[in-house]
Amino acid sequence: MPNLPDVVLWSIPAFVLLTVVEIVTVRLHPDEEQAGYETKDAATSLTMGIGSLGFDFLWKIPIVAVYTLAYELTPLRVPVLWWTVPLVLLAQDFFYYWSHRGHHVIRILWACHVVHHSSRRFNLTTALRQPWTSLTSWPFYLPLILAGVHPAVLAFCSSVNLVYQFGIHTERIGRLPRPVEFLLNTPSHHRVHHASQGGYLDRNFGGILIVWDRLFGSFAAETVRPVYGLTKNIETYNPLRVATHEYAAIARDVRAATTWHERAGRVLRGPGWSPDPPAAPASATAAPAPEATR
């Protein structure tokens, strides 16, 4: 097994230090146009992050088993060398883009990922607001395992991606130089991703690189100040409800559905999907379509 460092564990002191620095700068130099910090919100984000560590440990047991089996079955092998690991990181970032995009456009996956978007603040503690049901991402990375990437190398690259994204959850950094903004995911790009305005929804899915969004038509530049949160926000700081509220909403919609087509759509279509209303008589005025919520 490759002997690679646990970058998340080694980064925890930096996470704490940077968060304290951000809190101090917000207190000393507040910006009325920025969302800033709110104690209950930050506490909920921290609780979600701590809880995700325990749940992730449980979910990793079956995932590691599947990845190990797939790795043993494939005849391919990617050696762990100084130049192959950056290439695997590039590939992992590519598949992260599609995993992230999938978790926005398929409702049962969104039920997991919505946790990360449930805060109406945008600061470094928001990066810690992680789901407790993260069993939904592993199929997106299975091609890497089948291509001969060792599961430990994939785990290392995923951790590097996660650590990088911690630093882009901030309003205290404006636009960076144009070459950086063109190539990398930055705080400006990620503010767009967390915004709830219609023109910003489902944009900027990249992890480390923003070029995937530019290539696949999901990029949006930050123009107007983002409004963070969901299109229909949840009025709770209860971690259990934050973790499960969309699953409960899916269950309610499935119970209320009248056809199997609608039941499947409530689970597998987009978060704002609803079936077309019955056709109105020609003499009647058509009712407006229901508003999508995210």
Coordinates of C-alpha atoms in Angstrom, one line a residue:
M1 CA 0.0 0.0 0.0
P2 CA 1.4 3.5 -0.9
N3 CA 2.6 5.4 2.2
L4 CA 1.0 8.8 1.7
P5 CA 0.4 11.5 4.3
D6 CA -3.0 12.2 5.8
V7 CA -3.3 15.8 4.5
V8 CA -6.6 16.5 6.2
L9 CA -5.2 15.6 9.6
W10 CA -2.1 17.7 9.0
S11 CA -4.2 20.6 7.9
I12 CA -6.4 20.9 11.0
P13 CA -4.1 23.4 12.8
A14 CA -4.2 25.5 9.7
F15 CA -8.0 25.3 9.5
V16 CA -8.3 26.5 13.1
L17 CA -5.8 29.3 12.7
L18 CA -7.3 30.6 9.4
T19 CA -10.8 30.5 10.9
V20 CA -9.7 32.5 13.9
V21 CA -7.9 35.0 11.7
E22 CA -11.1 35.4 9.5
I23 CA -13.3 35.9 12.6
V24 CA -10.9 38.5 14.0
T25 CA -10.8 40.4 10.6
V26 CA -14.6 40.3 10.4
R27 CA -14.9 41.8 13.9
L28 CA -12.2 44.4 13.4
H29 CA -13.1 45.4 9.8
P30 CA -16.7 44.4 9.2
D31 CA -18.2 44.8 5.7
E32 CA -22.0 45.5 5.8
E33 CA -22.3 43.9 2.3
Q34 CA -20.8 40.6 3.5
A35 CA -22.7 37.9 5.2
G36 CA -20.1 37.5 8.0
Y37 CA -20.5 35.2 11.0
E38 CA -23.4 34.3 13.1
T39 CA -22.8 32.2 16.2
K40 CA -25.5 29.6 15.9
D41 CA -24.8 29.1 12.2
A42 CA -21.1 28.7 12.8
A43 CA -21.8 26.2 15.6
T44 CA -24.1 24.2 13.3
S45 CA -21.4 24.1 10.6
L46 CA -18.8 22.9 13.1
T47 CA -21.2 20.2 14.5
M48 CA -21.9 19.0 11.0
G49 CA -18.2 18.8 10.2
I50 CA -17.4 16.8 13.4
G51 CA -20.4 14.5 12.8
S52 CA -19.3 13.9 9.2
L53 CA -16.0 12.5 10.4
G54 CA -17.8 9.7 12.3
F55 CA -20.3 8.9 9.6
D56 CA -17.6 9.0 6.9
F57 CA -15.7 6.4 8.8
L58 CA -18.7 4.1 8.6
W59 CA -19.4 4.8 5.0
K60 CA -15.8 4.2 4.0
I61 CA -16.0 0.5 5.1
P62 CA -18.2 -0.7 2.2
I63 CA -16.6 1.8 -0.2
V64 CA -13.1 0.6 0.5
A65 CA -14.3 -3.0 0.1
V66 CA -15.7 -2.2 -3.3
Y67 CA -12.7 -0.2 -4.4
T68 CA -10.3 -3.0 -3.2
L69 CA -12.2 -5.6 -5.1
A70 CA -12.3 -3.6 -8.3
Y71 CA -8.5 -2.8 -7.9
E72 CA -7.7 -6.5 -7.5
L73 CA -9.8 -7.5 -10.5
T74 CA -8.4 -4.9 -12.9
P75 CA -5.1 -5.9 -14.7
L76 CA -4.0 -2.2 -14.9
R77 CA -1.7 -0.5 -12.5
V78 CA -0.7 3.1 -12.1
P79 CA 2.7 3.3 -10.3
V80 CA 3.0 5.7 -7.5
L81 CA 5.7 8.1 -8.7
W82 CA 6.5 11.7 -8.3
W83 CA 4.9 12.5 -11.7
T84 CA 2.0 10.1 -11.6
V85 CA 0.4 11.4 -8.4
P86 CA -0.2 15.0 -9.9
L87 CA -1.7 13.3 -13.0
V88 CA -4.0 11.2 -10.7
L89 CA -4.9 14.4 -8.9
L90 CA -5.9 16.0 -12.2
A91 CA -8.0 13.0 -13.1
Q92 CA -9.6 13.0 -9.6
D93 CA -10.5 16.7 -10.0
F94 CA -12.1 15.9 -13.3
F95 CA -14.3 13.2 -11.8
Y96 CA -15.0 15.4 -8.8
Y97 CA -16.5 17.9 -11.2
W98 CA -19.0 15.4 -12.5
S99 CA -19.7 14.0 -9.1
H100 CA -20.4 17.5 -7.8
R101 CA -22.5 18.4 -10.9
G102 CA -24.5 15.1 -10.5
H103 CA -25.2 16.0 -6.8
H104 CA -26.9 19.2 -8.0
V105 CA -29.0 17.8 -10.8
I106 CA -30.2 14.4 -9.3
R107 CA -32.4 15.0 -6.3
I108 CA -31.5 11.9 -4.2
L109 CA -27.9 13.0 -4.5
W110 CA -28.8 16.6 -3.8
A111 CA -30.4 15.4 -0.6
C112 CA -26.8 14.6 0.5
H113 CA -25.1 17.6 -0.8
V114 CA -27.8 20.2 0.1
V115 CA -26.3 20.2 3.7
H116 CA -23.3 22.1 2.4
H117 CA -25.5 24.8 0.8
S118 CA -27.9 25.2 3.7
S119 CA -26.1 28.1 5.4
R120 CA -27.0 31.7 4.6
R121 CA -23.4 32.7 5.5
F122 CA -20.3 32.2 3.6
N123 CA -17.1 31.8 5.6
L124 CA -14.5 29.3 6.5
T125 CA -16.8 27.4 8.9
T126 CA -19.2 26.9 5.9
A127 CA -16.5 24.6 4.4
L128 CA -17.0 22.4 7.5
R129 CA -20.7 22.0 6.9
Q130 CA -20.5 18.5 5.4
P131 CA -23.1 15.8 4.9
W132 CA -23.6 12.8 7.1
T133 CA -24.8 10.6 4.2
S134 CA -21.7 10.7 1.9
L135 CA -22.2 7.3 0.5
T136 CA -23.3 8.7 -2.9
S137 CA -20.0 9.8 -4.5
W138 CA -18.0 6.6 -4.8
P139 CA -19.4 5.4 -8.2
F140 CA -18.1 8.6 -9.9
Y141 CA -14.5 7.6 -9.0
L142 CA -14.8 3.9 -9.9
P143 CA -13.3 4.5 -13.4
L144 CA -10.0 5.6 -11.7
I145 CA -9.8 2.4 -9.7
L146 CA -10.5 0.3 -12.8
A147 CA -7.8 2.3 -14.6
G148 CA -5.3 1.0 -12.0
V149 CA -5.2 3.8 -9.4
H150 CA -4.7 2.4 -5.9
P151 CA -7.5 3.3 -3.5
A152 CA -5.1 4.9 -1.1
V153 CA -3.8 7.2 -3.9
L154 CA -7.4 8.2 -4.7
A155 CA -8.0 8.9 -1.0
F156 CA -4.9 11.1 -0.9
C157 CA -5.9 13.1 -4.0
S158 CA -9.5 13.5 -2.7
S159 CA -8.1 14.8 0.6
V160 CA -5.9 17.3 -1.2
N161 CA -8.9 18.5 -3.2
L162 CA -10.9 18.8 0.1
V163 CA -8.1 20.8 1.8
Y164 CA -7.8 23.1 -1.2
Q165 CA -11.5 23.9 -1.1
F166 CA -11.4 24.9 2.5
G167 CA -9.6 28.2 1.6
I168 CA -12.1 29.3 -1.0
H169 CA -15.0 29.5 1.4
T170 CA -14.5 33.2 2.3
E171 CA -15.7 36.7 1.4
R172 CA -12.5 38.3 2.7
I173 CA -10.6 37.6 -0.5
G174 CA -11.8 39.5 -3.6
R175 CA -10.8 38.8 -7.2
L176 CA -7.3 37.3 -7.7
P177 CA -5.1 37.9 -10.8
R178 CA -6.7 37.0 -14.1
P179 CA -4.6 33.9 -14.9
V180 CA -5.4 32.5 -11.4
E181 CA -9.1 33.2 -11.9
F182 CA -9.1 31.6 -15.3
L183 CA -7.4 28.4 -14.2
L184 CA -8.3 27.8 -10.6
N185 CA -11.4 27.7 -8.5
T186 CA -11.2 30.8 -6.3
P187 CA -13.3 32.4 -3.6
S188 CA -15.0 34.6 -6.2
H189 CA -16.0 31.5 -8.3
H190 CA -17.1 29.6 -5.2
R191 CA -19.2 32.4 -3.9
V192 CA -21.2 32.1 -7.1
H193 CA -21.6 28.4 -6.5
H194 CA -23.1 29.0 -3.1
A195 CA -25.4 31.7 -4.2
S196 CA -29.2 31.2 -4.6
Q197 CA -29.9 33.7 -7.4
G198 CA -31.3 32.1 -10.5
G199 CA -28.4 33.1 -12.7
Y200 CA -25.9 31.6 -10.3
L201 CA -27.7 28.3 -9.6
D202 CA -25.9 25.1 -10.7
R203 CA -22.7 26.9 -11.6
N204 CA -19.0 26.5 -10.9
F205 CA -18.8 22.9 -9.8
G206 CA -15.0 22.6 -10.0
G207 CA -12.9 21.5 -7.1
I208 CA -9.4 22.8 -7.7
L209 CA -9.7 23.8 -11.3
I210 CA -12.4 26.0 -12.8
V211 CA -11.5 25.0 -16.4
W212 CA -13.9 22.1 -16.2
D213 CA -16.8 24.6 -15.9
R214 CA -15.4 26.6 -18.7
L215 CA -15.2 23.5 -20.9
F216 CA -18.6 22.1 -20.1
G217 CA -20.7 25.2 -20.0
S218 CA -21.4 25.6 -16.3
F219 CA -19.2 28.6 -15.5
A220 CA -20.5 31.9 -14.3
A221 CA -18.5 34.9 -13.2
E222 CA -19.3 36.8 -10.0
T223 CA -21.0 40.0 -11.1
V224 CA -23.7 40.9 -8.5
R225 CA -23.2 40.1 -4.9
P226 CA -24.4 36.6 -4.1
V227 CA -27.2 35.8 -1.7
Y228 CA -26.3 32.6 0.0
G229 CA -28.4 29.6 1.0
L230 CA -31.2 27.8 -0.7
T231 CA -34.0 29.1 -2.8
K232 CA -36.2 27.9 0.0
N233 CA -34.2 28.1 3.2
I234 CA -34.6 25.8 6.2
E235 CA -35.3 27.7 9.4
T236 CA -33.4 25.4 11.8
Y237 CA -30.0 25.0 13.4
N238 CA -30.7 21.5 14.5
P239 CA -27.9 19.3 13.0
L240 CA -30.1 16.3 12.6
R241 CA -32.7 18.2 10.6
V242 CA -30.0 19.9 8.6
A243 CA -28.6 16.5 7.7
T244 CA -32.0 14.9 6.8
H245 CA -34.5 17.6 5.7
E246 CA -34.3 16.9 2.0
Y247 CA -34.7 13.1 2.5
A248 CA -37.8 13.9 4.5
A249 CA -39.1 16.1 1.7
I250 CA -38.4 13.4 -0.9
A251 CA -40.4 10.9 1.2
R252 CA -43.3 13.3 1.5
D253 CA -43.3 13.9 -2.3
V254 CA -43.1 10.2 -3.1
R255 CA -46.0 9.4 -0.7
A256 CA -48.1 12.1 -2.4
A257 CA -47.3 11.1 -5.9
T258 CA -50.0 9.4 -7.9
T259 CA -48.0 7.6 -10.6
W260 CA -44.8 5.6 -10.7
H261 CA -43.5 8.1 -13.3
E262 CA -43.9 10.9 -10.7
R263 CA -42.4 8.9 -7.9
A264 CA -39.3 8.2 -10.0
G265 CA -39.1 11.8 -11.0
R266 CA -39.3 13.0 -7.4
V267 CA -36.2 10.9 -6.7
L268 CA -34.1 11.0 -9.9
R269 CA -34.9 14.3 -11.6
G270 CA -33.7 17.7 -10.5
P271 CA -34.4 19.2 -7.0
G272 CA -37.1 21.6 -8.5
W273 CA -38.8 19.0 -10.7
S274 CA -42.5 18.5 -10.6
P275 CA -44.8 16.7 -13.1
D276 CA -46.5 18.7 -15.8
P277 CA -50.0 19.7 -14.7
P278 CA -52.9 18.2 -16.5
A279 CA -53.8 20.0 -19.7
A280 CA -56.4 22.6 -19.1
P281 CA -59.5 22.8 -21.3
A282 CA -59.0 25.1 -24.3
S283 CA -61.4 27.7 -22.9
A284 CA -59.6 27.8 -19.5
T285 CA -56.6 30.0 -18.6
A286 CA -53.6 27.9 -18.0
A287 CA -52.3 27.9 -14.4
P288 CA -48.6 29.0 -13.9
A289 CA -46.1 26.2 -13.5
P290 CA -45.0 25.6 -9.9
E291 CA -41.8 27.4 -9.0
A292 CA -38.8 25.3 -8.7
T293 CA -37.0 25.3 -5.3
R294 CA -33.4 24.6 -4.6

